[in-house]
């Protein structure tokens, strides 16, 4: 039986953070999974919990003689809640690993707690480059936004898109997307004529899209987190920008596989770059998608789900390597350099940065068997986080 417990935002006040006591061999390894299960970023929480559940169903709940217990907590996408829940999980529940983190500010707020308690913090969703540098106990199985933004820039510059307006959500990963796209697009000969930023909370893209249209670019480059892509699409069409011949390109967050089926035909032909598509044509992914759909009727796995699935794989394999030893230093050492075949393709944890190395695919939205899909047509292999590579 899988022990996944959920508790809402209520509960005790913040506790002082104390180092956890050493685990007794027979004790379960508790994983504190903190995700937005309510609020605007619920899709991320649902996708990741579904993938974690599937992984445990397929691989059992005992590793190297240790029982695995996942304790799920809902932070509703609120950083204060993330901090309080991470403290409670480490101090009161004796979580040996914390995981999840649906947005960058949520990942960042937990970093000092991971460092102080020497507890690994597994980033299954958030994508700002700097996150892994905030604690030596952070390991990432999701992605960095610049991995996808750089590939989008290089593809655009080579494909007759000479003039772009960037439109990003105004918080850390959006700033990463804007900086990375602009740097690599300009280096490849492209011109950025305006850089627009839209608020994270309750975004209204319409006035920004109007400004973008007025600049008459060949394309708008869009970064939004998983979720608001549907609103951007709707407002882009309402302004007639598709008919005016202004293309929309972006990182794959824009054509998120969880919500893409609802976009309608206006999404056909949109080009994005990303590390995972439901339609990724590998045997491992076909098996993953089939099992995921069977376990979660009416849902299909998106890029957030693989961050969760691979996060569990990382934890299971690290525990196997350490023979069930679960102190943070030993676990993080075991995770460094680990390689495996994910549903997204081959991946590796960079032993230098603890960040993920993965393929980034260029994809086009097409109808496949009646369903809108991101269909991959080009591959950039083994992409490291470009921002940390440049800092070397
Ligand atoms: C982040 C969140 C997302 O949903 C996404 O698609 C990309 C980045 C983030 O907050 O880091």
mmCIF file of C-alpha atoms and ligand atoms in Angstrom:
data_model
loop_
_atom_site.group_PDB
_atom_site.id
_atom_site.type_symbol
_atom_site.label_atom_id
_atom_site.label_comp_id
_atom_site.label_asym_id
_atom_site.label_seq_id
_atom_site.Cartn_x
_atom_site.Cartn_y
_atom_site.Cartn_z
ATOM 1 C CA UNK A 1 0.000 0.000 0.000
ATOM 2 C CA UNK A 2 1.271 3.451 -0.848
ATOM 3 C CA UNK A 3 1.219 5.845 2.014
ATOM 4 C CA UNK A 4 0.563 9.244 0.527
ATOM 5 C CA UNK A 5 -1.044 11.578 3.012
ATOM 6 C CA UNK A 6 -2.379 15.009 2.307
ATOM 7 C CA UNK A 7 -2.929 17.899 4.633
ATOM 8 C CA UNK A 8 -4.072 21.393 3.768
ATOM 9 C CA UNK A 9 -2.607 24.736 4.537
ATOM 10 C CA UNK A 10 -3.862 24.920 8.118
ATOM 11 C CA UNK A 11 -1.830 23.610 11.007
ATOM 12 C CA UNK A 12 0.846 24.571 13.447
ATOM 13 C CA UNK A 13 2.945 27.704 13.398
ATOM 14 C CA UNK A 14 6.580 27.680 12.331
ATOM 15 C CA UNK A 15 9.006 25.600 14.377
ATOM 16 C CA UNK A 16 12.648 26.242 15.009
ATOM 17 C CA UNK A 17 14.715 24.124 12.678
ATOM 18 C CA UNK A 18 16.749 21.413 14.363
ATOM 19 C CA UNK A 19 18.971 18.829 12.751
ATOM 20 C CA UNK A 20 17.006 15.581 12.382
ATOM 21 C CA UNK A 21 18.078 12.655 14.513
ATOM 22 C CA UNK A 22 19.806 9.761 12.738
ATOM 23 C CA UNK A 23 17.380 7.283 11.239
ATOM 24 C CA UNK A 24 17.150 3.817 12.647
ATOM 25 C CA UNK A 25 17.536 1.169 9.911
ATOM 26 C CA UNK A 26 13.972 -0.103 10.281
ATOM 27 C CA UNK A 27 12.391 3.317 10.086
ATOM 28 C CA UNK A 28 10.799 4.278 6.800
ATOM 29 C CA UNK A 29 12.548 6.816 4.610
ATOM 30 C CA UNK A 30 10.124 9.697 4.686
ATOM 31 C CA UNK A 31 9.921 11.935 1.636
ATOM 32 C CA UNK A 32 8.188 15.264 2.200
ATOM 33 C CA UNK A 33 6.520 16.097 -1.108
ATOM 34 C CA UNK A 34 5.484 19.770 -1.252
ATOM 35 C CA UNK A 35 3.389 20.833 -4.238
ATOM 36 C CA UNK A 36 0.645 23.244 -5.299
ATOM 37 C CA UNK A 37 -2.423 20.960 -5.048
ATOM 38 C CA UNK A 38 -4.830 23.943 -5.044
ATOM 39 C CA UNK A 39 -4.719 27.401 -6.666
ATOM 40 C CA UNK A 40 -3.605 28.430 -10.171
ATOM 41 C CA UNK A 41 -0.753 25.904 -10.359
ATOM 42 C CA UNK A 42 -2.754 22.815 -9.406
ATOM 43 C CA UNK A 43 -1.958 21.147 -12.738
ATOM 44 C CA UNK A 44 1.718 20.930 -11.704
ATOM 45 C CA UNK A 45 0.805 19.313 -8.377
ATOM 46 C CA UNK A 46 -1.606 16.857 -9.972
ATOM 47 C CA UNK A 47 0.828 15.835 -12.696
ATOM 48 C CA UNK A 48 3.685 15.241 -10.274
ATOM 49 C CA UNK A 49 1.673 13.351 -7.651
ATOM 50 C CA UNK A 50 0.219 11.157 -10.406
ATOM 51 C CA UNK A 51 3.747 10.343 -11.611
ATOM 52 C CA UNK A 52 5.068 9.691 -8.090
ATOM 53 C CA UNK A 53 2.142 7.348 -7.458
ATOM 54 C CA UNK A 54 2.773 5.532 -10.750
ATOM 55 C CA UNK A 55 6.490 5.136 -10.027
ATOM 56 C CA UNK A 56 5.778 3.582 -6.620
ATOM 57 C CA UNK A 57 3.119 1.337 -8.051
ATOM 58 C CA UNK A 58 5.603 0.051 -10.618
ATOM 59 C CA UNK A 59 8.642 -0.216 -8.316
ATOM 60 C CA UNK A 60 7.146 -1.006 -4.931
ATOM 61 C CA UNK A 61 7.507 0.892 -1.672
ATOM 62 C CA UNK A 62 10.644 -0.769 -0.314
ATOM 63 C CA UNK A 63 14.198 0.031 -1.457
ATOM 64 C CA UNK A 64 17.402 -1.462 -0.039
ATOM 65 C CA UNK A 65 15.396 -2.790 2.899
ATOM 66 C CA UNK A 66 13.899 0.623 3.655
ATOM 67 C CA UNK A 67 10.224 1.374 3.371
ATOM 68 C CA UNK A 68 9.441 4.559 1.444
ATOM 69 C CA UNK A 69 6.773 6.840 2.818
ATOM 70 C CA UNK A 70 5.677 9.883 0.848
ATOM 71 C CA UNK A 71 4.051 12.670 2.866
ATOM 72 C CA UNK A 72 2.231 15.047 0.531
ATOM 73 C CA UNK A 73 1.641 18.671 1.566
ATOM 74 C CA UNK A 74 -0.193 21.400 -0.350
ATOM 75 C CA UNK A 75 1.491 24.828 -0.406
ATOM 76 C CA UNK A 76 -1.050 26.255 -2.906
ATOM 77 C CA UNK A 77 1.892 27.927 -4.673
ATOM 78 C CA UNK A 78 2.535 30.188 -1.675
ATOM 79 C CA UNK A 79 6.173 30.526 -0.586
ATOM 80 C CA UNK A 80 5.368 31.230 3.084
ATOM 81 C CA UNK A 81 3.422 27.968 3.188
ATOM 82 C CA UNK A 82 6.264 26.088 1.469
ATOM 83 C CA UNK A 83 8.705 27.286 4.099
ATOM 84 C CA UNK A 84 6.464 26.352 7.014
ATOM 85 C CA UNK A 85 5.637 22.946 5.543
ATOM 86 C CA UNK A 86 9.294 22.167 4.801
ATOM 87 C CA UNK A 87 10.196 22.997 8.408
ATOM 88 C CA UNK A 88 7.408 20.840 9.797
ATOM 89 C CA UNK A 89 8.295 17.948 7.536
ATOM 90 C CA UNK A 90 11.967 18.038 8.495
ATOM 91 C CA UNK A 91 11.595 18.769 12.209
ATOM 92 C CA UNK A 92 8.356 17.027 13.224
ATOM 93 C CA UNK A 93 7.921 14.285 10.643
ATOM 94 C CA UNK A 94 11.662 13.570 10.290
ATOM 95 C CA UNK A 95 11.545 13.708 6.502
ATOM 96 C CA UNK A 96 14.938 12.579 5.168
ATOM 97 C CA UNK A 97 14.292 14.096 1.738
ATOM 98 C CA UNK A 98 12.126 17.017 0.627
ATOM 99 C CA UNK A 99 10.855 17.087 -2.951
ATOM 100 C CA UNK A 100 8.437 18.733 -5.378
ATOM 101 C CA UNK A 101 8.591 22.571 -5.617
ATOM 102 C CA UNK A 102 6.152 23.746 -8.277
ATOM 103 C CA UNK A 103 7.544 27.248 -8.821
ATOM 104 C CA UNK A 104 10.944 28.914 -8.461
ATOM 105 C CA UNK A 105 10.136 31.041 -5.369
ATOM 106 C CA UNK A 106 8.961 27.875 -3.600
ATOM 107 C CA UNK A 107 12.190 26.022 -4.398
ATOM 108 C CA UNK A 108 14.312 28.981 -3.270
ATOM 109 C CA UNK A 109 12.580 29.445 0.086
ATOM 110 C CA UNK A 110 13.324 25.842 1.101
ATOM 111 C CA UNK A 111 17.018 25.967 0.147
ATOM 112 C CA UNK A 112 18.393 27.330 3.476
ATOM 113 C CA UNK A 113 16.374 24.681 5.366
ATOM 114 C CA UNK A 114 17.845 21.894 3.219
ATOM 115 C CA UNK A 115 21.344 23.226 3.891
ATOM 116 C CA UNK A 116 20.849 23.644 7.622
ATOM 117 C CA UNK A 117 19.297 20.202 8.130
ATOM 118 C CA UNK A 118 21.507 18.494 5.493
ATOM 119 C CA UNK A 119 18.408 17.112 3.792
ATOM 120 C CA UNK A 120 18.381 16.598 0.006
ATOM 121 C CA UNK A 121 15.932 18.884 -1.816
ATOM 122 C CA UNK A 122 14.822 17.308 -5.076
ATOM 123 C CA UNK A 123 13.483 19.864 -7.569
ATOM 124 C CA UNK A 124 10.820 18.121 -9.645
ATOM 125 C CA UNK A 125 9.310 21.214 -11.312
ATOM 126 C CA UNK A 126 10.914 24.653 -10.902
ATOM 127 C CA UNK A 127 13.222 25.840 -13.690
ATOM 128 C CA UNK A 128 15.291 28.948 -12.884
ATOM 129 C CA UNK A 129 18.976 28.307 -13.446
ATOM 130 C CA UNK A 130 20.158 29.637 -10.080
ATOM 131 C CA UNK A 131 18.135 27.214 -7.911
ATOM 132 C CA UNK A 132 20.790 24.488 -7.748
ATOM 133 C CA UNK A 133 23.385 27.029 -6.618
ATOM 134 C CA UNK A 134 21.367 27.941 -3.526
ATOM 135 C CA UNK A 135 22.194 24.755 -1.597
ATOM 136 C CA UNK A 136 24.668 21.889 -1.999
ATOM 137 C CA UNK A 137 21.741 19.584 -1.100
ATOM 138 C CA UNK A 138 19.655 20.565 -4.140
ATOM 139 C CA UNK A 139 19.449 18.121 -7.059
ATOM 140 C CA UNK A 140 17.158 18.796 -10.044
ATOM 141 C CA UNK A 141 15.218 16.332 -12.209
ATOM 142 C CA UNK A 142 13.025 18.905 -13.979
ATOM 143 C CA UNK A 143 14.724 21.343 -16.359
ATOM 144 C CA UNK A 144 16.246 24.758 -16.627
ATOM 145 C CA UNK A 145 14.275 27.358 -18.601
ATOM 146 C CA UNK A 146 17.449 28.498 -20.429
ATOM 147 C CA UNK A 147 17.890 24.947 -21.827
ATOM 148 C CA UNK A 148 14.666 25.420 -23.813
ATOM 149 C CA UNK A 149 15.040 29.186 -24.434
ATOM 150 C CA UNK A 150 18.495 28.804 -26.000
ATOM 151 C CA UNK A 151 17.317 26.090 -28.383
ATOM 152 C CA UNK A 152 14.237 28.160 -29.351
ATOM 153 C CA UNK A 153 16.540 31.129 -30.136
ATOM 154 C CA UNK A 154 18.923 29.101 -32.273
ATOM 155 C CA UNK A 155 16.088 27.456 -34.179
ATOM 156 C CA UNK A 156 14.303 30.803 -34.809
ATOM 157 C CA UNK A 157 17.408 32.589 -36.064
ATOM 158 C CA UNK A 158 18.031 29.810 -38.595
ATOM 159 C CA UNK A 159 14.422 29.717 -39.802
ATOM 160 C CA UNK A 160 13.668 33.116 -41.290
ATOM 161 C CA UNK A 161 12.589 34.759 -38.048
ATOM 162 C CA UNK A 162 14.690 37.922 -38.015
ATOM 163 C CA UNK A 163 12.764 40.204 -35.652
ATOM 164 C CA UNK A 164 11.189 39.186 -32.352
ATOM 165 C CA UNK A 165 9.318 40.679 -29.392
ATOM 166 C CA UNK A 166 9.854 38.762 -26.146
ATOM 167 C CA UNK A 167 6.912 38.353 -23.764
ATOM 168 C CA UNK A 168 7.621 36.656 -20.438
ATOM 169 C CA UNK A 169 6.048 36.222 -17.026
ATOM 170 C CA UNK A 170 7.655 38.725 -14.659
ATOM 171 C CA UNK A 171 9.491 36.499 -12.170
ATOM 172 C CA UNK A 172 12.792 34.647 -12.054
ATOM 173 C CA UNK A 173 12.234 31.945 -14.728
ATOM 174 C CA UNK A 174 10.723 34.553 -17.077
ATOM 175 C CA UNK A 175 13.789 36.741 -16.618
ATOM 176 C CA UNK A 176 15.959 33.681 -17.335
ATOM 177 C CA UNK A 177 13.951 32.975 -20.495
ATOM 178 C CA UNK A 178 14.198 36.579 -21.707
ATOM 179 C CA UNK A 179 17.952 36.816 -21.040
ATOM 180 C CA UNK A 180 18.790 33.457 -22.536
ATOM 181 C CA UNK A 181 16.609 33.818 -25.620
ATOM 182 C CA UNK A 182 17.917 37.337 -26.305
ATOM 183 C CA UNK A 183 21.569 36.411 -25.848
ATOM 184 C CA UNK A 184 21.479 33.400 -28.158
ATOM 185 C CA UNK A 185 19.118 34.939 -30.715
ATOM 186 C CA UNK A 186 21.275 38.045 -31.088
ATOM 187 C CA UNK A 187 24.434 35.950 -31.281
ATOM 188 C CA UNK A 188 22.819 34.088 -34.200
ATOM 189 C CA UNK A 189 21.958 37.379 -35.970
ATOM 190 C CA UNK A 190 18.399 38.000 -34.732
ATOM 191 C CA UNK A 191 16.974 41.311 -33.544
ATOM 192 C CA UNK A 192 14.839 41.780 -30.401
ATOM 193 C CA UNK A 193 12.665 44.904 -30.886
ATOM 194 C CA UNK A 194 10.834 44.922 -27.540
ATOM 195 C CA UNK A 195 11.006 43.015 -24.244
ATOM 196 C CA UNK A 196 7.678 42.787 -22.368
ATOM 197 C CA UNK A 197 6.977 41.348 -18.905
ATOM 198 C CA UNK A 198 3.548 40.284 -17.618
ATOM 199 C CA UNK A 199 2.672 39.803 -13.908
ATOM 200 C CA UNK A 200 2.610 36.253 -12.512
ATOM 201 C CA UNK A 201 -0.677 36.629 -10.620
ATOM 202 C CA UNK A 202 -3.945 36.959 -12.615
ATOM 203 C CA UNK A 203 -2.199 37.835 -15.871
ATOM 204 C CA UNK A 204 -3.958 39.824 -18.598
ATOM 205 C CA UNK A 205 -1.849 39.453 -21.725
ATOM 206 C CA UNK A 206 -4.062 41.595 -23.980
ATOM 207 C CA UNK A 207 -2.344 45.000 -23.552
ATOM 208 C CA UNK A 208 1.087 43.381 -23.877
ATOM 209 C CA UNK A 209 0.068 41.470 -26.994
ATOM 210 C CA UNK A 210 -1.194 44.747 -28.485
ATOM 211 C CA UNK A 211 2.174 46.381 -27.871
ATOM 212 C CA UNK A 212 3.887 43.354 -29.359
ATOM 213 C CA UNK A 213 1.664 43.525 -32.475
ATOM 214 C CA UNK A 214 2.377 47.257 -32.882
ATOM 215 C CA UNK A 215 6.108 46.500 -33.131
ATOM 216 C CA UNK A 216 5.354 44.308 -36.201
ATOM 217 C CA UNK A 217 7.817 41.505 -35.453
ATOM 218 C CA UNK A 218 8.122 38.233 -37.390
ATOM 219 C CA UNK A 219 7.317 36.410 -34.158
ATOM 220 C CA UNK A 220 6.659 36.804 -30.456
ATOM 221 C CA UNK A 221 8.766 34.623 -28.175
ATOM 222 C CA UNK A 222 6.656 33.633 -25.160
ATOM 223 C CA UNK A 223 7.592 32.187 -21.777
ATOM 224 C CA UNK A 224 4.776 31.509 -19.318
ATOM 225 C CA UNK A 225 4.795 28.874 -16.567
ATOM 226 C CA UNK A 226 2.675 25.747 -16.907
ATOM 227 C CA UNK A 227 -0.975 26.904 -16.891
ATOM 228 C CA UNK A 228 -1.492 30.398 -18.389
ATOM 229 C CA UNK A 229 -0.546 29.289 -21.938
ATOM 230 C CA UNK A 230 -4.230 28.857 -22.754
ATOM 231 C CA UNK A 231 -4.968 32.527 -21.948
ATOM 232 C CA UNK A 232 -2.058 33.762 -24.083
ATOM 233 C CA UNK A 233 -3.300 31.703 -27.018
ATOM 234 C CA UNK A 234 -6.859 32.960 -26.683
ATOM 235 C CA UNK A 235 -5.843 36.611 -26.458
ATOM 236 C CA UNK A 236 -3.349 36.227 -29.358
ATOM 237 C CA UNK A 237 -6.163 34.998 -31.591
ATOM 238 C CA UNK A 238 -8.626 37.652 -30.332
ATOM 239 C CA UNK A 239 -6.177 40.346 -31.492
ATOM 240 C CA UNK A 240 -5.959 38.671 -34.924
ATOM 241 C CA UNK A 241 -2.208 38.305 -34.575
ATOM 242 C CA UNK A 242 -2.181 34.878 -36.194
ATOM 243 C CA UNK A 243 -3.988 36.302 -39.238
ATOM 244 C CA UNK A 244 -1.572 39.261 -39.330
ATOM 245 C CA UNK A 245 1.222 36.724 -39.850
ATOM 246 C CA UNK A 246 2.938 37.236 -36.490
ATOM 247 C CA UNK A 247 4.140 33.825 -35.443
ATOM 248 C CA UNK A 248 4.177 32.636 -31.862
ATOM 249 C CA UNK A 249 7.188 30.679 -30.644
ATOM 250 C CA UNK A 250 8.313 29.795 -27.148
ATOM 251 C CA UNK A 251 9.600 27.308 -24.656
ATOM 252 C CA UNK A 252 7.397 24.215 -24.386
ATOM 253 C CA UNK A 253 5.656 25.566 -21.287
ATOM 254 C CA UNK A 254 3.474 27.510 -23.763
ATOM 255 C CA UNK A 255 2.073 24.356 -25.368
ATOM 256 C CA UNK A 256 1.894 22.359 -22.115
ATOM 257 C CA UNK A 257 0.580 18.873 -22.986
ATOM 258 C CA UNK A 258 -1.791 18.956 -20.002
ATOM 259 C CA UNK A 259 -3.819 21.855 -21.428
ATOM 260 C CA UNK A 260 -2.932 21.793 -25.144
ATOM 261 C CA UNK A 261 -5.935 19.608 -26.117
ATOM 262 C CA UNK A 262 -8.189 22.550 -25.149
ATOM 263 C CA UNK A 263 -6.375 25.159 -27.306
ATOM 264 C CA UNK A 264 -8.163 24.233 -30.543
ATOM 265 C CA UNK A 265 -6.866 24.535 -34.089
ATOM 266 C CA UNK A 266 -5.314 27.985 -33.531
ATOM 267 C CA UNK A 267 -2.424 26.167 -31.887
ATOM 268 C CA UNK A 268 -1.635 24.158 -35.033
ATOM 269 C CA UNK A 269 1.867 24.858 -36.309
ATOM 270 C CA UNK A 270 3.207 26.548 -33.171
ATOM 271 C CA UNK A 271 6.904 25.800 -32.758
ATOM 272 C CA UNK A 272 8.403 25.385 -29.302
ATOM 273 C CA UNK A 273 11.513 23.776 -27.810
ATOM 274 C CA UNK A 274 11.331 21.558 -24.726
ATOM 275 C CA UNK A 275 12.655 18.415 -23.088
ATOM 276 C CA UNK A 276 9.457 16.363 -23.032
ATOM 277 C CA UNK A 277 6.352 15.804 -25.125
ATOM 278 C CA UNK A 278 3.579 13.269 -24.486
ATOM 279 C CA UNK A 279 4.175 12.270 -28.117
ATOM 280 C CA UNK A 280 7.932 11.616 -27.655
ATOM 281 C CA UNK A 281 8.464 8.582 -29.894
ATOM 282 C CA UNK A 282 10.391 6.110 -27.734
ATOM 283 C CA UNK A 283 9.402 2.687 -26.410
ATOM 284 C CA UNK A 284 10.048 3.883 -22.834
ATOM 285 C CA UNK A 285 7.711 6.834 -23.319
ATOM 286 C CA UNK A 286 4.969 4.814 -24.989
ATOM 287 C CA UNK A 287 4.956 2.509 -21.955
ATOM 288 C CA UNK A 288 4.992 5.519 -19.611
ATOM 289 C CA UNK A 289 2.100 7.313 -21.326
ATOM 290 C CA UNK A 290 0.018 4.161 -21.445
ATOM 291 C CA UNK A 291 0.565 3.361 -17.758
ATOM 292 C CA UNK A 292 -0.008 6.988 -16.729
ATOM 293 C CA UNK A 293 -3.304 7.222 -18.630
ATOM 294 C CA UNK A 294 -4.492 3.911 -17.225
ATOM 295 C CA UNK A 295 -3.748 5.120 -13.697
ATOM 296 C CA UNK A 296 -5.239 8.603 -14.308
ATOM 297 C CA UNK A 297 -8.225 8.410 -16.656
ATOM 298 C CA UNK A 298 -8.811 11.616 -18.612
ATOM 299 C CA UNK A 299 -5.276 12.946 -18.063
ATOM 300 C CA UNK A 300 -2.151 12.750 -20.185
ATOM 301 C CA UNK A 301 1.355 13.208 -18.787
ATOM 302 C CA UNK A 302 3.100 16.556 -19.363
ATOM 303 C CA UNK A 303 6.670 17.757 -18.793
ATOM 304 C CA UNK A 304 6.063 18.287 -15.065
ATOM 305 C CA UNK A 305 5.084 14.638 -14.631
ATOM 306 C CA UNK A 306 8.452 13.352 -15.863
ATOM 307 C CA UNK A 307 10.234 15.624 -13.370
ATOM 308 C CA UNK A 308 8.309 13.786 -10.632
ATOM 309 C CA UNK A 309 8.743 10.321 -12.102
ATOM 310 C CA UNK A 310 12.488 10.794 -12.578
ATOM 311 C CA UNK A 311 12.786 12.409 -9.143
ATOM 312 C CA UNK A 312 11.481 9.192 -7.602
ATOM 313 C CA UNK A 313 13.840 7.157 -9.766
ATOM 314 C CA UNK A 314 16.751 9.289 -8.560
ATOM 315 C CA UNK A 315 15.783 8.718 -4.910
ATOM 316 C CA UNK A 316 15.263 4.951 -5.360
ATOM 317 C CA UNK A 317 18.541 4.454 -7.239
ATOM 318 C CA UNK A 318 20.500 6.595 -4.769
ATOM 319 C CA UNK A 319 19.154 4.529 -1.850
ATOM 320 C CA UNK A 320 20.125 1.325 -3.674
ATOM 321 C CA UNK A 321 23.642 2.702 -4.146
ATOM 322 C CA UNK A 322 24.010 3.672 -0.482
ATOM 323 C CA UNK A 323 22.563 0.363 0.738
ATOM 324 C CA UNK A 324 19.699 2.246 2.401
ATOM 325 C CA UNK A 325 21.854 4.905 4.107
ATOM 326 C CA UNK A 326 19.831 8.095 4.030
ATOM 327 C CA UNK A 327 22.009 10.882 5.385
ATOM 328 C CA UNK A 328 21.971 13.888 3.064
ATOM 329 C CA UNK A 329 25.675 13.984 2.198
ATOM 330 C CA UNK A 330 25.785 10.293 1.268
ATOM 331 C CA UNK A 331 22.587 10.510 -0.780
ATOM 332 C CA UNK A 332 23.636 13.615 -2.732
ATOM 333 C CA UNK A 333 27.036 12.056 -3.482
ATOM 334 C CA UNK A 334 25.251 8.956 -4.801
ATOM 335 C CA UNK A 335 23.006 11.096 -7.019
ATOM 336 C CA UNK A 336 25.855 12.963 -8.713
ATOM 337 C CA UNK A 337 26.624 11.639 -12.191
ATOM 338 C CA UNK A 338 23.679 9.233 -12.227
ATOM 339 C CA UNK A 339 22.401 8.438 -15.744
ATOM 340 C CA UNK A 340 19.299 6.687 -16.961
ATOM 341 C CA UNK A 341 16.739 6.416 -19.721
ATOM 342 C CA UNK A 342 13.748 8.605 -18.842
ATOM 343 C CA UNK A 343 10.453 8.718 -20.744
ATOM 344 C CA UNK A 344 11.902 11.998 -22.139
ATOM 345 C CA UNK A 345 15.093 10.300 -23.462
ATOM 346 C CA UNK A 346 18.567 9.831 -21.939
ATOM 347 C CA UNK A 347 19.272 12.028 -18.884
ATOM 348 C CA UNK A 348 22.112 12.579 -16.423
ATOM 349 C CA UNK A 349 22.664 14.466 -13.170
ATOM 350 C CA UNK A 350 25.668 16.714 -13.830
ATOM 351 C CA UNK A 351 28.156 15.793 -11.095
ATOM 352 C CA UNK A 352 29.543 19.347 -11.104
ATOM 353 C CA UNK A 353 26.272 21.279 -10.800
ATOM 354 C CA UNK A 354 23.687 18.661 -9.589
ATOM 355 C CA UNK A 355 21.516 19.920 -12.434
ATOM 356 C CA UNK A 356 19.975 17.878 -15.218
ATOM 357 C CA UNK A 357 21.571 17.201 -18.598
ATOM 358 C CA UNK A 358 18.973 16.283 -21.208
ATOM 359 C CA UNK A 359 17.980 16.452 -24.866
ATOM 360 C CA UNK A 360 15.945 19.450 -25.968
ATOM 361 C CA UNK A 361 13.600 18.821 -28.882
ATOM 362 C CA UNK A 362 12.129 21.279 -31.376
ATOM 363 C CA UNK A 363 8.440 20.491 -31.810
ATOM 364 C CA UNK A 364 5.444 21.569 -33.853
ATOM 365 C CA UNK A 365 1.808 21.348 -32.739
ATOM 366 C CA UNK A 366 -0.062 18.885 -34.962
ATOM 367 C CA UNK A 367 -3.216 16.855 -34.789
ATOM 368 C CA UNK A 368 -2.330 13.211 -34.271
ATOM 369 C CA UNK A 369 -5.211 10.753 -34.159
ATOM 370 C CA UNK A 370 -7.585 13.649 -33.482
ATOM 371 C CA UNK A 371 -5.577 15.016 -30.523
ATOM 372 C CA UNK A 372 -3.311 18.070 -30.455
ATOM 373 C CA UNK A 373 0.277 16.990 -29.804
ATOM 374 C CA UNK A 374 3.761 18.522 -29.701
ATOM 375 C CA UNK A 375 5.454 16.540 -32.467
ATOM 376 C CA UNK A 376 9.248 16.524 -32.183
ATOM 377 C CA UNK A 377 11.225 17.096 -35.400
ATOM 378 C CA UNK A 378 14.767 18.050 -34.313
ATOM 379 C CA UNK A 379 16.959 17.127 -31.348
ATOM 380 C CA UNK A 380 19.669 19.065 -29.527
ATOM 381 C CA UNK A 381 21.486 16.355 -27.571
ATOM 382 C CA UNK A 382 22.703 16.351 -23.965
ATOM 383 C CA UNK A 383 22.035 20.039 -23.254
ATOM 384 C CA UNK A 384 23.525 21.334 -19.990
ATOM 385 C CA UNK A 385 22.150 24.430 -18.255
ATOM 386 C CA UNK A 386 23.601 27.132 -20.531
ATOM 387 C CA UNK A 387 23.754 29.742 -17.761
ATOM 388 C CA UNK A 388 25.980 27.657 -15.483
ATOM 389 C CA UNK A 389 28.091 26.575 -18.466
ATOM 390 C CA UNK A 390 28.834 30.205 -19.242
ATOM 391 C CA UNK A 391 29.824 30.930 -15.630
ATOM 392 C CA UNK A 392 32.512 28.214 -15.663
HETATM 393 C C1 LIG B 1 8.537 27.420 -13.456
HETATM 394 C C2 LIG B 1 7.228 26.967 -13.330
HETATM 395 C C3 LIG B 1 6.593 26.420 -14.414
HETATM 396 O O1 LIG B 1 5.332 25.970 -14.325
HETATM 397 C C4 LIG B 1 7.249 26.310 -15.657
HETATM 398 O O2 LIG B 1 6.594 25.764 -16.686
HETATM 399 C C5 LIG B 1 8.544 26.769 -15.786
HETATM 400 C C6 LIG B 1 9.195 27.319 -14.674
HETATM 401 C C7 LIG B 1 9.206 28.008 -12.286
HETATM 402 O O3 LIG B 1 8.550 28.690 -11.479
HETATM 403 O O4 LIG B 1 10.410 27.803 -12.137
#
